[in-house]
Coordinates of C-alpha atoms and ligand atoms in Angstrom, one line a residue:
X56 CA -5.5 21.3 -20.5
X57 CA -6.9 18.1 -19.1
X58 CA -10.0 18.1 -21.3
X59 CA -10.9 14.5 -22.4
X60 CA -7.7 13.1 -20.8
X61 CA -8.2 9.7 -19.3
X62 CA -6.7 9.1 -15.9
X63 CA -6.6 5.6 -14.2
X64 CA -6.5 6.5 -10.5
X65 CA -5.3 3.8 -8.2
X66 CA -6.2 4.6 -4.6
X67 CA -3.9 2.8 -2.1
X68 CA -4.5 2.1 1.6
X69 CA -3.4 5.2 3.6
X70 CA -5.0 7.9 5.6
X71 CA -4.3 10.3 2.7
X72 CA -6.8 8.3 0.6
X73 CA -9.4 10.9 1.7
X74 CA -7.5 13.5 -0.3
X75 CA -8.0 11.3 -3.4
X76 CA -11.7 12.1 -3.3
X77 CA -10.9 15.8 -3.7
X78 CA -8.3 14.8 -6.4
X79 CA -11.0 13.1 -8.4
X80 CA -13.2 16.2 -8.2
X81 CA -10.3 18.5 -9.2
X82 CA -9.4 16.3 -12.2
X83 CA -13.0 16.1 -13.4
X84 CA -13.5 19.9 -12.9
X85 CA -10.7 20.3 -15.5
X86 CA -12.4 18.0 -18.0
X87 CA -10.5 14.7 -17.2
X88 CA -12.2 11.4 -17.2
X89 CA -11.2 9.4 -14.0
X90 CA -11.5 5.6 -13.8
X91 CA -11.0 4.7 -10.2
X92 CA -9.3 1.5 -8.8
X93 CA -9.5 0.9 -5.1
X94 CA -7.2 -1.5 -3.3
X95 CA -8.4 -3.7 -0.5
X96 CA -6.5 -1.5 2.0
X97 CA -7.8 1.6 0.3
X98 CA -11.3 0.4 1.1
X99 CA -10.5 0.7 4.8
X100 CA -10.2 4.5 4.3
X101 CA -12.7 5.5 1.7
X102 CA -15.8 3.7 0.5
X103 CA -16.3 2.4 -3.0
X104 CA -19.6 4.3 -3.1
X105 CA -18.0 7.7 -2.4
X106 CA -15.2 7.0 -4.9
X107 CA -17.6 6.0 -7.7
X108 CA -20.1 8.8 -6.9
X109 CA -17.3 11.4 -7.3
X110 CA -15.8 9.7 -10.4
X111 CA -19.2 9.3 -11.9
X112 CA -18.2 5.7 -12.8
X113 CA -18.0 2.3 -11.3
X114 CA -14.9 1.6 -9.2
X115 CA -12.7 -1.4 -10.0
X116 CA -11.7 -3.4 -7.0
X117 CA -10.9 -7.1 -7.7
X118 CA -8.7 -8.9 -10.1
X119 CA -11.0 -11.9 -10.1
X120 CA -14.2 -10.0 -10.6
X121 CA -15.5 -11.9 -13.7
X122 CA -17.9 -9.2 -14.6
X123 CA -15.1 -6.8 -15.0
X124 CA -13.1 -9.4 -17.1
X125 CA -16.2 -9.8 -19.4
X126 CA -16.7 -6.1 -19.8
X127 CA -13.0 -5.1 -19.8
X128 CA -10.0 -7.3 -19.0
X129 CA -7.4 -6.0 -16.7
X130 CA -4.9 -5.7 -19.5
X131 CA -7.3 -3.5 -21.4
X132 CA -8.1 -1.5 -18.3
X133 CA -4.4 -0.9 -17.7
X134 CA -4.0 0.5 -21.1
X135 CA -7.2 2.5 -21.5
X136 CA -5.7 5.7 -19.9
X137 CA -3.4 8.5 -20.9
X138 CA -1.8 8.4 -17.4
X139 CA -2.0 6.0 -14.4
X140 CA -1.9 7.9 -11.1
X141 CA -1.3 6.1 -7.8
X142 CA -2.5 8.3 -5.0
X143 CA -1.8 7.6 -2.2
X144 CA 1.1 5.4 -3.2
X145 CA 2.0 3.5 0.0
X146 CA 5.4 2.1 0.9
X147 CA 3.9 -1.4 0.2
X148 CA 2.5 -0.5 -3.2
X149 CA 5.7 1.1 -4.2
X150 CA 7.7 -1.9 -3.1
X151 CA 5.4 -4.2 -5.2
X152 CA 5.9 -1.9 -8.2
X153 CA 9.6 -1.9 -7.8
X154 CA 9.7 -5.7 -7.5
X155 CA 7.1 -6.3 -10.3
X156 CA 4.6 -8.1 -8.1
X157 CA 1.1 -8.8 -9.5
X158 CA -1.0 -10.3 -6.7
X159 CA -4.0 -7.9 -6.8
X160 CA -5.7 -5.7 -9.3
X161 CA -3.7 -2.5 -8.6
X162 CA -0.2 -4.2 -8.8
X163 CA -1.3 -6.2 -11.9
X164 CA -2.5 -3.1 -13.7
X165 CA 0.8 -1.4 -12.8
X166 CA 2.8 -4.3 -14.2
X167 CA 0.6 -4.6 -17.3
X168 CA 0.3 -1.0 -18.3
X169 CA 2.1 0.6 -21.2
X170 CA 1.1 4.1 -20.3
X171 CA 3.1 6.6 -18.2
X172 CA 2.7 6.2 -14.4
X173 CA 2.8 8.8 -11.7
X174 CA 2.9 8.1 -8.0
X175 CA 2.0 10.4 -5.1
X176 CA 3.7 8.8 -2.1
X177 CA 2.2 9.0 1.3
X178 CA 3.7 7.3 4.3
X179 CA 5.2 7.8 7.7
X180 CA 8.5 9.7 7.7
X181 CA 10.6 6.7 9.0
X182 CA 9.1 4.5 6.3
X183 CA 9.9 7.1 3.6
X184 CA 13.5 7.4 4.9
X185 CA 14.1 3.7 5.3
X186 CA 16.8 2.4 3.0
X187 CA 14.4 -0.2 1.5
X188 CA 11.9 2.5 0.5
X189 CA 14.8 4.7 -0.8
X190 CA 16.0 1.8 -2.9
X191 CA 12.5 1.3 -4.3
X192 CA 12.2 5.0 -5.1
X193 CA 15.5 4.9 -7.0
X194 CA 14.3 1.8 -8.9
X195 CA 11.0 3.4 -9.8
X196 CA 12.6 6.6 -10.9
X197 CA 15.0 4.6 -13.1
X198 CA 12.0 2.8 -14.6
X199 CA 10.6 6.2 -15.6
X200 CA 7.9 6.5 -13.0
X201 CA 7.0 10.2 -12.3
X202 CA 6.7 11.5 -8.7
X203 CA 4.3 14.1 -7.3
X204 CA 5.5 14.9 -3.8
X205 CA 5.7 13.8 -1.1
X206 CA 5.6 17.0 1.0
X207 CA 7.2 17.7 4.3
X208 CA 5.0 18.5 7.3
X209 CA 2.9 17.2 10.2
X210 CA 1.5 13.7 9.7
X211 CA -1.6 12.0 10.9
X212 CA 0.6 9.7 13.0
X213 CA 1.9 12.8 14.9
X214 CA 5.4 12.8 13.4
X215 CA 6.9 15.5 11.2
X216 CA 9.0 15.3 8.0
X217 CA 8.8 14.1 4.4
X218 CA 6.0 11.6 3.6
X219 CA 2.8 13.7 3.5
X220 CA 0.9 13.1 0.3
X221 CA 1.1 16.2 -2.1
X222 CA -2.1 18.3 -2.0
X223 CA -4.7 17.5 -4.7
X224 CA -4.0 20.7 -6.6
X225 CA -0.3 19.9 -6.6
X226 CA -1.0 16.5 -8.0
X227 CA -3.2 18.1 -10.7
X228 CA -0.4 20.4 -11.7
X229 CA 2.0 17.4 -11.9
X230 CA -0.6 15.5 -14.0
X231 CA -1.0 18.5 -16.2
X232 CA 2.7 18.7 -16.8
X233 CA 3.0 15.0 -17.4
X234 CA 0.3 15.1 -20.1
X235 CA 1.4 18.4 -21.6
X236 CA 1.9 18.7 -25.3
X237 CA 3.2 21.6 -27.2
X238 CA 6.6 23.2 -28.0
X239 CA 7.3 23.8 -24.3
X240 CA 6.3 20.3 -23.0
X241 CA 8.9 19.0 -20.6
X242 CA 10.3 22.5 -19.9
X243 CA 10.0 24.0 -16.5
X244 CA 9.7 27.8 -16.4
X245 CA 9.6 30.2 -13.5
X246 CA 7.6 33.4 -13.7
X247 CA 7.6 36.2 -11.1
X248 CA 4.6 38.5 -11.1
X249 CA 2.7 41.3 -9.2
X250 CA 4.0 43.9 -6.8
X251 CA 5.7 43.2 -3.5
X252 CA 4.5 44.6 -0.2
X253 CA 7.2 45.9 2.1
X254 CA 5.8 46.3 5.7
X255 CA 6.2 49.5 7.7
X256 CA 4.3 48.0 10.6
X257 CA 1.7 45.2 11.0
X258 CA -1.0 47.3 9.2
X259 CA 0.9 49.5 6.8
X260 CA 3.1 48.7 3.8
X261 CA 4.8 50.2 0.8
X262 CA 3.6 48.9 -2.5
X263 CA 3.4 49.9 -6.2
X264 CA 0.7 50.0 -8.9
X265 CA 1.5 46.6 -10.6
X266 CA -1.7 44.6 -11.1
X267 CA 0.1 41.4 -11.9
X268 CA -1.9 41.1 -15.2
X269 CA 1.1 40.9 -17.6
X270 CA 2.9 38.3 -15.5
X271 CA -0.2 36.2 -15.1
X272 CA -0.9 36.3 -18.9
X273 CA 2.7 35.2 -19.5
X274 CA 2.4 32.3 -17.1
X275 CA -0.9 31.2 -18.8
X276 CA 0.6 31.5 -22.3
X277 CA 3.6 29.4 -21.3
X278 CA 1.4 26.8 -19.7
X279 CA -0.8 26.6 -22.8
X280 CA 2.3 25.8 -24.9
X281 CA 3.0 22.9 -22.6
X282 CA 5.4 24.3 -20.0
X283 CA 5.4 23.3 -16.4
X284 CA 5.1 26.8 -14.8
X285 CA 6.1 27.9 -11.3
X286 CA 4.4 31.2 -10.6
X287 CA 5.8 33.2 -7.8
X288 CA 3.5 36.1 -7.2
X289 CA 3.2 39.1 -4.9
X290 CA -0.2 40.3 -3.8
X291 CA -1.8 40.9 -7.3
X292 CA -5.2 42.3 -8.3
X293 CA -5.8 39.4 -10.8
X294 CA -6.2 35.8 -9.8
X295 CA -3.4 33.4 -10.6
X296 CA -3.8 31.2 -13.8
X297 CA -5.2 27.7 -13.4
X298 CA -3.0 24.7 -13.8
X299 CA 0.3 26.3 -12.7
X300 CA 2.1 25.9 -9.4
X301 CA 1.5 29.2 -7.6
X302 CA 3.7 30.3 -4.7
X303 CA 2.2 33.4 -3.1
X304 CA 4.7 35.8 -1.4
X305 CA 4.5 39.4 0.0
X306 CA 8.0 40.8 0.3
X307 CA 11.0 40.9 -2.1
X308 CA 13.0 38.8 0.4
X309 CA 10.3 36.1 0.4
X310 CA 10.2 36.3 -3.5
X311 CA 13.9 35.7 -3.7
X312 CA 13.6 32.7 -1.4
X313 CA 10.7 31.3 -3.4
X314 CA 12.6 31.8 -6.6
X315 CA 15.7 30.0 -5.3
X316 CA 13.6 27.1 -4.1
X317 CA 12.0 26.8 -7.5
X318 CA 15.4 26.3 -9.3
X319 CA 16.5 24.6 -11.5
X320 CA 14.4 25.8 -14.3
X321 CA 14.9 26.0 -18.1
X322 CA 13.8 29.6 -18.3
X323 CA 13.0 32.4 -15.8
X324 CA 10.8 35.4 -16.6
X325 CA 10.9 38.2 -14.0
X326 CA 7.7 40.2 -14.6
X327 CA 7.3 41.2 -10.9
X328 CA 7.5 44.9 -9.9
X329 CA 9.8 44.2 -7.0
X330 CA 10.2 47.0 -4.5
X331 CA 13.8 48.3 -4.6
X332 CA 13.8 49.2 -0.9
X333 CA 12.2 47.9 2.2
X334 CA 11.8 49.7 5.6
X335 CA 15.0 48.9 7.4
X336 CA 13.4 48.1 10.7
X337 CA 9.7 47.5 10.2
X338 CA 7.9 47.9 13.5
X339 CA 6.3 44.8 15.0
X340 CA 3.6 46.9 16.6
X341 CA 1.4 49.5 15.1
X342 CA 3.1 52.9 14.9
X343 CA 1.1 55.6 16.8
X344 CA 0.7 59.3 16.3
X345 CA 2.8 61.1 18.9
X346 CA 3.1 64.7 19.9
X347 CA 6.8 64.4 19.3
X348 CA 6.4 64.9 15.5
X349 CA 6.4 62.9 12.3
X350 CA 7.9 59.5 12.1
X351 CA 10.8 58.9 9.8
X352 CA 11.4 55.8 7.8
X353 CA 14.9 54.4 7.1
X354 CA 15.2 52.2 4.0
X355 CA 17.4 49.2 3.2
X356 CA 18.0 47.9 -0.3
X357 CA 16.2 44.8 -1.3
X358 CA 18.0 41.9 -3.0
X359 CA 17.9 42.2 -6.8
X360 CA 16.3 38.9 -7.7
X361 CA 16.8 39.2 -11.5
X362 CA 20.5 40.1 -11.1
X363 CA 21.0 37.3 -8.6
X364 CA 19.6 34.6 -10.8
X365 CA 21.2 36.1 -14.0
X366 CA 24.6 36.0 -12.4
X367 CA 24.5 32.5 -10.9
X368 CA 27.6 30.4 -11.6
X369 CA 25.8 27.1 -11.2
X370 CA 22.3 26.4 -12.2
X371 CA 21.6 29.6 -14.2
X372 CA 18.5 29.1 -16.3
X373 CA 19.2 28.7 -20.0
X374 CA 17.1 31.9 -20.7
X375 CA 16.6 34.8 -18.2
X376 CA 14.2 37.5 -19.2
X377 CA 13.8 40.7 -17.2
X378 CA 11.4 43.6 -17.5
X379 CA 12.2 47.3 -17.5
X380 CA 9.5 49.7 -16.5
X381 CA 10.8 53.1 -17.7
X382 CA 9.5 56.6 -18.0
X383 CA 12.4 58.2 -20.0
X384 CA 14.9 57.0 -22.7
X385 CA 13.3 53.6 -22.7
X386 CA 15.6 51.8 -25.1
X387 CA 18.8 53.3 -23.7
X388 CA 17.9 52.6 -20.1
X389 CA 16.6 49.1 -20.9
X390 CA 19.7 48.2 -22.9
X391 CA 21.9 49.3 -20.1
X392 CA 19.8 47.4 -17.6
X393 CA 20.2 44.2 -19.6
X394 CA 24.0 44.5 -19.4
X395 CA 24.0 45.6 -15.7
X396 CA 21.8 42.8 -14.5
X397 CA 23.3 40.1 -16.8
X398 CA 20.0 38.8 -18.2
X399 CA 19.5 37.6 -21.8
X400 CA 16.4 39.6 -22.8
X401 CA 14.7 42.7 -21.4
X402 CA 11.0 43.4 -22.1
X403 CA 11.0 47.2 -21.9
X404 CA 7.9 49.3 -21.6
X405 CA 7.1 52.9 -21.1
X406 CA 5.1 53.3 -18.0
X407 CA 4.9 57.1 -18.1
X408 CA 1.7 58.6 -16.7
X409 CA -0.7 58.8 -19.7
X410 CA 0.4 55.6 -21.4
X411 CA -2.2 53.7 -19.3
X412 CA 0.1 50.7 -19.2
X413 CA 0.7 50.2 -15.5
X414 CA -2.6 48.6 -14.3
X415 CA -4.1 48.8 -17.8
X416 CA -5.0 46.1 -20.3
X417 CA -2.6 46.9 -23.1
X418 CA 1.2 47.1 -23.4
X419 CA 3.7 48.7 -25.7
X420 CA 6.8 46.6 -25.8
X421 CA 10.4 46.9 -27.0
X422 CA 12.2 43.6 -26.7
X423 CA 15.9 44.0 -26.1
X424 CA 18.1 41.0 -27.0
X425 CA 21.7 40.4 -27.9
X426 CA 20.7 41.5 -31.4
X427 CA 19.4 44.9 -30.4
X428 CA 16.0 46.5 -29.9
X429 CA 12.8 45.3 -31.5
X430 CA 9.7 47.4 -31.3
X431 CA 6.3 45.6 -31.0
X432 CA 3.1 47.3 -31.9
X433 CA 0.8 48.2 -29.0
X434 CA -1.3 45.2 -28.2
X435 CA -3.3 43.6 -25.4
X436 CA -1.3 42.1 -22.5
X437 CA -2.6 38.7 -23.6
X438 CA -1.2 39.1 -27.1
X439 CA 2.2 40.3 -25.6
X440 CA 2.2 37.2 -23.5
X441 CA 1.4 34.8 -26.4
X442 CA 4.1 36.4 -28.6
X443 CA 6.7 36.3 -25.8
X444 CA 5.8 32.7 -25.1
X445 CA 6.3 31.8 -28.8
X446 CA 9.7 33.5 -28.8
X447 CA 10.7 31.7 -25.6
X448 CA 9.6 28.4 -27.2
X449 CA 11.7 29.1 -30.3
X450 CA 14.8 30.0 -28.2
X451 CA 14.5 26.9 -25.9
X452 CA 14.1 24.3 -28.8
Ligands
CTP740 N1 13.8 43.1 -10.2 C1 14.1 42.1 -9.3 N2 14.4 42.4 -8.0 C2 14.5 43.7 -7.6 C3 14.2 44.7 -8.5 C4 13.8 44.4 -9.8 O1 14.1 40.9 -9.7 N3 14.8 43.9 -6.3 C5 13.5 42.8 -11.6 C6 12.1 43.1 -12.0 O2 11.3 41.9 -11.9 C7 12.3 43.4 -13.5 C8 13.7 44.0 -13.6 O3 14.3 43.6 -12.4 O4 12.4 42.2 -14.3 C9 13.7 45.5 -13.7 O5 13.3 46.1 -12.6 P1 13.3 47.8 -12.4 O6 12.6 48.0 -11.2 O7 12.7 48.4 -13.7 O8 14.8 48.1 -12.5 P2 15.7 48.6 -11.3 O9 16.6 47.5 -10.9 O10 14.8 49.2 -10.2 O11 16.5 49.7 -12.0 P3 16.2 51.3 -12.0 O12 15.8 51.7 -10.7 O13 17.4 51.9 -12.5 O14 15.0 51.5 -13.0

């Protein structure tokens, strides 16, 4: 989705600047054109040569570089992009932005630009939490500056907390969303996908035959209509789609936590084949054969993620879509499931042995909404995904 998009990348002076080299590579891999700007402090961490080699372009460094002014003035440079990305955005650079300083090339470009700006902050946790920085963040947000991160974690300085720059792929996802166009641009949509694995012991688990292909196709289709997609997936056979934020999980419990962490969203699509039960007390060491007889497993019920989200009093997504994998009385069972779980739509399919749907390439759908049941002709899972994404777009407009 980044093909031929122009990114003006301002690299500030922080240890995280080394990640910006990878960011350039990731953006270019996706077809974006990256024009790099390196601050004086940034040059202490990465060299102009490595930046320009990765960008495949000269790097802009100095406001008073007359050659630059002859070729392209700083005003023009600031406006020659679809998005200005500041990564790493240091506390100092953000303070300059909030105050409107223009005393070097980076701050001048940021003051002169008329294109959207995104910052990926990176700083020590105390600096991030300082009231002055928090004031600047509030000012920048009020000015319409988008934020990618920061993350929480261990820092180069040895401390722990918020302030770590977002990973390059997370920034790419944020850039993708910021530049998205299409009927779902500006909408954040959650998709669950794949099976869950419920451990019996450290080497054995209970799973199901879901390949994750329908959920993956739906996430891709929503993303291609411009949605920012959070993709929470169990261990699937197919790779996750590119350009979406992927949260890998194993168990139903982990899936619920990842889903709750992803809220609020505009819509949530629950395509995962979640195990209904887990082993009540999974063994922490490998179970061994004994002469005493066969082991017995006791089960506990897993949380119902779809029902939990559908029945939220606060922060319920505007549209909640569940799936129903049935083998008998598909429409009756799915209609009852829609009521019982409290979701808006159910995508029902017949997974009886012989239909070839579970793990296959095609799907045979009945869409259950408040208006009743609607049969779709048998089609590829990609076509189901595209048609469903279009319907979701219509209902969110
Ligand atoms: N689901 C969920 N959490 C669970 C179980 C299911 O979120 N613990 C979601 C699935 O992602 C799917 C929908 O619920 O969207 C239907 O799941 P299904 O397994 O078909 O329904 P069950 O709740 O198991 O009902 P039944 O056993 O009666 O078929």
